[in-house]
Short mmCIF file of C-alpha atoms in Angstrom, two decimals:
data_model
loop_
_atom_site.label_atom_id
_atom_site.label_comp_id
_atom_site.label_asym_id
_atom_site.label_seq_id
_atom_site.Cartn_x
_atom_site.Cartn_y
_atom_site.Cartn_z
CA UNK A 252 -15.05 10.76 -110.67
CA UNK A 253 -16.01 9.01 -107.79
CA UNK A 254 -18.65 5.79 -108.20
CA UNK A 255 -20.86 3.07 -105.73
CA UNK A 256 -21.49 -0.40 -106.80
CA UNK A 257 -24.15 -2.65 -105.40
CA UNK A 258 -23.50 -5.60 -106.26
CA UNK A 259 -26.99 -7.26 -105.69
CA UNK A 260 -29.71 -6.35 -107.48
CA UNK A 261 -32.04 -8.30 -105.48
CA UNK A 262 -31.88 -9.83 -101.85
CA UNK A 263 -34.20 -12.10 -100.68
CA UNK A 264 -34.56 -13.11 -96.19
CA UNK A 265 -36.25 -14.68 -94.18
CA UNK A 266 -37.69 -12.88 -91.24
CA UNK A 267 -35.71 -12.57 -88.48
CA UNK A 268 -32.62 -13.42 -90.69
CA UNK A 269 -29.79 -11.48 -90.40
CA UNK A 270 -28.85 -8.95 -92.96
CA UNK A 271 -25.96 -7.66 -94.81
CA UNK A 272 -25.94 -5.31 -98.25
CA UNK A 273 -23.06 -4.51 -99.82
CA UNK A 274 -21.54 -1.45 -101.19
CA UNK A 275 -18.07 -0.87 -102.67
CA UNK A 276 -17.24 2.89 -103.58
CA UNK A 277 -14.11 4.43 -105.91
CA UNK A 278 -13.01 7.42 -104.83
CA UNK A 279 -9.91 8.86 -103.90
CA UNK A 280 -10.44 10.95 -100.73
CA UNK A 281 -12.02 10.07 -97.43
CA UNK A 282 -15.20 9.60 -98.14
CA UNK A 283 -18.53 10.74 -97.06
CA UNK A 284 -21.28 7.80 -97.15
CA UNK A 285 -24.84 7.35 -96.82
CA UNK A 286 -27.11 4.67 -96.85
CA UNK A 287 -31.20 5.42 -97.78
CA UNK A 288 -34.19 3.43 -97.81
CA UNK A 289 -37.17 3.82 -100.22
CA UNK A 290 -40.09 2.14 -99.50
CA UNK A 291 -42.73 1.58 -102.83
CA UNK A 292 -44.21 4.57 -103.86
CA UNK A 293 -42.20 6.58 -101.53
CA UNK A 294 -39.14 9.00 -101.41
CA UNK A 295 -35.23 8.26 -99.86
CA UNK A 296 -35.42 8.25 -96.37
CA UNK A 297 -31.57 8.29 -94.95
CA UNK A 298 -30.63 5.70 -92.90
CA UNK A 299 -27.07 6.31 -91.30
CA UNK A 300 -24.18 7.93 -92.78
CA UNK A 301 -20.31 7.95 -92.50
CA UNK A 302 -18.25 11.28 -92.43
CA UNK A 303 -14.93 10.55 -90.41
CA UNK A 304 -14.17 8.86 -86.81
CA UNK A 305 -15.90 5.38 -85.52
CA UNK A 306 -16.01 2.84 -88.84
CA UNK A 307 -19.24 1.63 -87.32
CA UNK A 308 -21.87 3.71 -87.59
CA UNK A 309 -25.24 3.42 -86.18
CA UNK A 310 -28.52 4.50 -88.03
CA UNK A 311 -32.28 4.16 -87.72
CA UNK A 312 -34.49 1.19 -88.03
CA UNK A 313 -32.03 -1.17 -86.01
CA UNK A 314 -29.64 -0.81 -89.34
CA UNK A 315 -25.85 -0.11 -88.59
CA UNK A 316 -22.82 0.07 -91.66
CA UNK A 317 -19.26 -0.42 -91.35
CA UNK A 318 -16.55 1.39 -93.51
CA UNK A 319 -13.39 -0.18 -94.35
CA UNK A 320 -11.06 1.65 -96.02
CA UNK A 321 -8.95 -0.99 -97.07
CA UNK A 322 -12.03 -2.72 -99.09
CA UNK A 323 -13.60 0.42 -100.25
CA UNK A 324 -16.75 -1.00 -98.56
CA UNK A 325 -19.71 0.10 -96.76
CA UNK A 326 -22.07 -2.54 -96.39
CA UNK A 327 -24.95 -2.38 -94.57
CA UNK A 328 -26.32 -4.62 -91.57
CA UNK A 329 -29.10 -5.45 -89.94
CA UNK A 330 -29.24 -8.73 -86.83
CA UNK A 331 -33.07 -9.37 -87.72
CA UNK A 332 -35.01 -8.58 -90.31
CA UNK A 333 -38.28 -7.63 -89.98
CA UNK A 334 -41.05 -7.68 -92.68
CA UNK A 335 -41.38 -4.00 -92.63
CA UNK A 336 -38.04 -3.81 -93.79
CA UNK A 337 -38.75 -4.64 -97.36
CA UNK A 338 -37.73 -2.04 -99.63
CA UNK A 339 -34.92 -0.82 -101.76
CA UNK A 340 -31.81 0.10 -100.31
CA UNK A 341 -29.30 2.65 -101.64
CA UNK A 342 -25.62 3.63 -101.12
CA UNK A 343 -23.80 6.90 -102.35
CA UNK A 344 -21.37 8.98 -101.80
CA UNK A 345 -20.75 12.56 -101.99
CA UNK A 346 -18.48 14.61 -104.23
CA UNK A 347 -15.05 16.56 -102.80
CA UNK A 348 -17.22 19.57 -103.57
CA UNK A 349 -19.56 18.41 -101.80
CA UNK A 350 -22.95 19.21 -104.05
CA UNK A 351 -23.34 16.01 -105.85
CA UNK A 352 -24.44 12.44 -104.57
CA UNK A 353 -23.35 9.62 -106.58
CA UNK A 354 -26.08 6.35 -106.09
CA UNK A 355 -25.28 2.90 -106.72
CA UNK A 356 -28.11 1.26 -108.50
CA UNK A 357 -30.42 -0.09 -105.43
CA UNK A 358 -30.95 -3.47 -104.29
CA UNK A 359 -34.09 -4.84 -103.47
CA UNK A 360 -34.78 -6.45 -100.47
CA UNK A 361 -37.76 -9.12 -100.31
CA UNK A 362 -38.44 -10.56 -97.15
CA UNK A 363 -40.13 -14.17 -96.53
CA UNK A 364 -42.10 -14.90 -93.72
CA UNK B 289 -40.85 13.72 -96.18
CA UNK B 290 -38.95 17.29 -94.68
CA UNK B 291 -41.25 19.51 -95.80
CA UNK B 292 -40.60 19.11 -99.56
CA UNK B 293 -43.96 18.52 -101.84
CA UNK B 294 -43.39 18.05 -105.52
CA UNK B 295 -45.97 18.21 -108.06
CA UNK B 296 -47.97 17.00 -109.79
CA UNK B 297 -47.23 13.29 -108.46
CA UNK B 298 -48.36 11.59 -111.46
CA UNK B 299 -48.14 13.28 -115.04
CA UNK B 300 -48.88 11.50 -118.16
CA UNK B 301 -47.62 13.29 -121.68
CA UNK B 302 -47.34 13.13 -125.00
CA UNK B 303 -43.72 13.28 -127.10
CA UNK B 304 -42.62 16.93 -128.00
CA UNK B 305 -44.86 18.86 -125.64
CA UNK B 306 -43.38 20.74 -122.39
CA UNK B 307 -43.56 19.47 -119.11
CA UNK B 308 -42.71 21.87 -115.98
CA UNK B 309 -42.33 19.86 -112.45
CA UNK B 310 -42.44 21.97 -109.30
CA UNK B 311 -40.47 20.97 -106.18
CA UNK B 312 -41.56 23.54 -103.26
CA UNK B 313 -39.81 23.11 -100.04
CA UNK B 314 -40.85 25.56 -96.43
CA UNK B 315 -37.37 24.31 -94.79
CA UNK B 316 -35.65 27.70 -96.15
CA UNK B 317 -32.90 24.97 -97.38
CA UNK B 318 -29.94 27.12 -99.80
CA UNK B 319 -29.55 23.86 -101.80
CA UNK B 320 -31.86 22.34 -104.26
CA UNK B 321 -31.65 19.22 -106.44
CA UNK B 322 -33.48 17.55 -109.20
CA UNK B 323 -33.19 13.61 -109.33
CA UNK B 324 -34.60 11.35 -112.13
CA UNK B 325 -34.74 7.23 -111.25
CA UNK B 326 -34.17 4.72 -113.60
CA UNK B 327 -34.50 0.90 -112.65
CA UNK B 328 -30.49 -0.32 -112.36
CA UNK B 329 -29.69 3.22 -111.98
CA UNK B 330 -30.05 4.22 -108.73
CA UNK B 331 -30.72 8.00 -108.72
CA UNK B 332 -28.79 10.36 -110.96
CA UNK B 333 -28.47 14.37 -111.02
CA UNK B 334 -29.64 15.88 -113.34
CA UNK B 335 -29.81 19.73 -111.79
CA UNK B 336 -29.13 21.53 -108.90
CA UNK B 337 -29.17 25.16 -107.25
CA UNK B 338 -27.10 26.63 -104.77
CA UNK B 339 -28.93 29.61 -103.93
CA UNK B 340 -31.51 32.30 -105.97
CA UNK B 341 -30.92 32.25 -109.62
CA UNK B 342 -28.06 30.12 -108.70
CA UNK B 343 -28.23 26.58 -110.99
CA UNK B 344 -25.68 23.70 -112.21
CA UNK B 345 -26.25 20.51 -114.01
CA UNK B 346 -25.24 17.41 -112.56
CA UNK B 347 -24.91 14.31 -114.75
CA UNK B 348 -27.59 13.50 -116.73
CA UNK B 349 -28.73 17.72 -117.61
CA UNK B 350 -29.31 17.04 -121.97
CA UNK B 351 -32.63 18.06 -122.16
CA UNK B 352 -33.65 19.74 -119.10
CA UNK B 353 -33.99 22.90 -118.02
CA UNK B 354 -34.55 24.74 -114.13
CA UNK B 355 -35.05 27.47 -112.55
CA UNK B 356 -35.45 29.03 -109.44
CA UNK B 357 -36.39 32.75 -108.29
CA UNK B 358 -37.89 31.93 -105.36
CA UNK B 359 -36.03 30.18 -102.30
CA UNK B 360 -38.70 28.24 -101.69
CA UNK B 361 -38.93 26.71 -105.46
CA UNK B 362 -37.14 24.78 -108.23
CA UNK B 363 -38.71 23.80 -111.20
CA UNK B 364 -37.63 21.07 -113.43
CA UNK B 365 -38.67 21.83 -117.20
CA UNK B 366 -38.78 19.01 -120.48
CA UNK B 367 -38.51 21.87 -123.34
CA UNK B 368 -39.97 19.21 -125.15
CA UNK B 369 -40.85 15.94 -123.89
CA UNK B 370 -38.92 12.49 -125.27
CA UNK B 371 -39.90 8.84 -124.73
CA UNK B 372 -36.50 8.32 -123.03
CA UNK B 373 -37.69 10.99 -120.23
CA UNK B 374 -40.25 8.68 -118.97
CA UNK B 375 -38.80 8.20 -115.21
CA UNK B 376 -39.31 9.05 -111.65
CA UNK B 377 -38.11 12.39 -110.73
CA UNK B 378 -37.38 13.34 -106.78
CA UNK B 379 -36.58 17.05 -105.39
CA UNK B 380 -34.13 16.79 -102.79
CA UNK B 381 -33.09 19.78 -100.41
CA UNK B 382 -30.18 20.49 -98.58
CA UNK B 383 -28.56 23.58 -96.18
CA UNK B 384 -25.30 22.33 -97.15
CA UNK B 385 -23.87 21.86 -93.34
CA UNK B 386 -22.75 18.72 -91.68
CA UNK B 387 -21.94 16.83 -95.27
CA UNK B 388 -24.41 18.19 -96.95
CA UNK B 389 -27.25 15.41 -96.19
CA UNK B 390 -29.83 15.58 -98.61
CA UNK B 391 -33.80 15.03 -97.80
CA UNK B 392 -35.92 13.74 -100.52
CA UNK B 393 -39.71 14.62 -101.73
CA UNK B 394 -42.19 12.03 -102.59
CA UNK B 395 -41.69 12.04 -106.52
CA UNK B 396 -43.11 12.93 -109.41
CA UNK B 397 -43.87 9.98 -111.98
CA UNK B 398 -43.84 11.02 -115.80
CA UNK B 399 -44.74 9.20 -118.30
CA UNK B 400 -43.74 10.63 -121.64
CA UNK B 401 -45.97 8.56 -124.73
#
């Protein structure tokens, strides 16, 4: 069964810092990835997301992820960091089938002015 | 939030009673999921539908019921209501093309006493 990892629970930047979250996936084909925001008190609001092709994808918000296959990775990036970008951040990836997403457990992103 | 609306928004119960939560979508989406969100969890599967009268469970179904005989609606029930149900549940939708991305309602919050 296929699984995401974030290894950070909680991130903490400055604003205008530059911004990388991690995610690390198991699964054994090519995957399909996704990366969603949730602001407090709100629901998942996708971000970008990886099916096949360019390893760099490009999402909203001034966000962009790379996949590498090699590290099982898909972390997410971001050059500056604003303070509206504080929220939790979460990676997944969907099942061969392709009716189940699989969520790593969020990290939290806290930005200091 | 992609014209999903789940209520009620905010529930408070007591142990051993039934709770039903409504997710009602106007997207005419074939796919149809029920969340719940634990803190260190991410979000986790509990149901889903592929169609009219059409369900699964996903990972976390002990305890839980749905149904759906309407496209438009999937309801989430707690037979009967634990402590360890207390959690934020999100509807999600889907039409299954291009990878299946998934859009996300606002949540429910239940508090089970």
């Amino acid at each position: 069964a296929q699984s995401v990892t974030q290894p950070d629970i909680h991130i903490t930047v400055s604003e205008g810092a530059s911004l990388e979250l991690r995610c690390n996936y198991s699964y054994g084909a090519t995957p399909y990835l996704f990366w969603y925001v949730q602001s407090p008190g709100q629901g998942l609001q996708l971000l970008l997301k990886y099916f096949s092709g360019d390893t760099l994808v490009q999402g909203i918000k001034g966000f962009e992820a790379e996949f590498k296959r090699s590290q099982s990775s898909f972390n997410l990036r971001k050059p500056s960091v604003h303070w509206s970008d504080a929220a939790e951040y979460f990676c997944a990836v969907l099942n061969n089938a392709g009716n189940m997403l699989t969520f790593g457990g969020g990290t939290r992103l806290m930005v200091k002015p | 939030d992609a014209g999903i609306t789940q209520s009620p928004r905010h529930k408070v119960t007591e142990t051993g009673t039934p709770v039903t939560l409504r997710c009602h979508q106007t997207e005419n989406h074939r796919y149809m999921y029920w969340y719940r969100q634990d803190p260190g969890h991410g979000l986790r599967l509990i149901h889903y539908s592929y169609g009219v009268k059409d369900t699964d469970k996903g990972e976390v179904s002990d305890g839980y019921s749905v149904s759906r005989s309407k496209t438009e609606d999937f309801l989430l029930t707690l037979e009967s209501a634990t402590s360890s149900q207390t959690s934020v549940y999100f509807c999600a939708i889907s039409d299954g093309a291009g990878g299946n991305i998934q859009y996300f309602g606002a949540g429910t919050r239940l508090s089970v006493l």
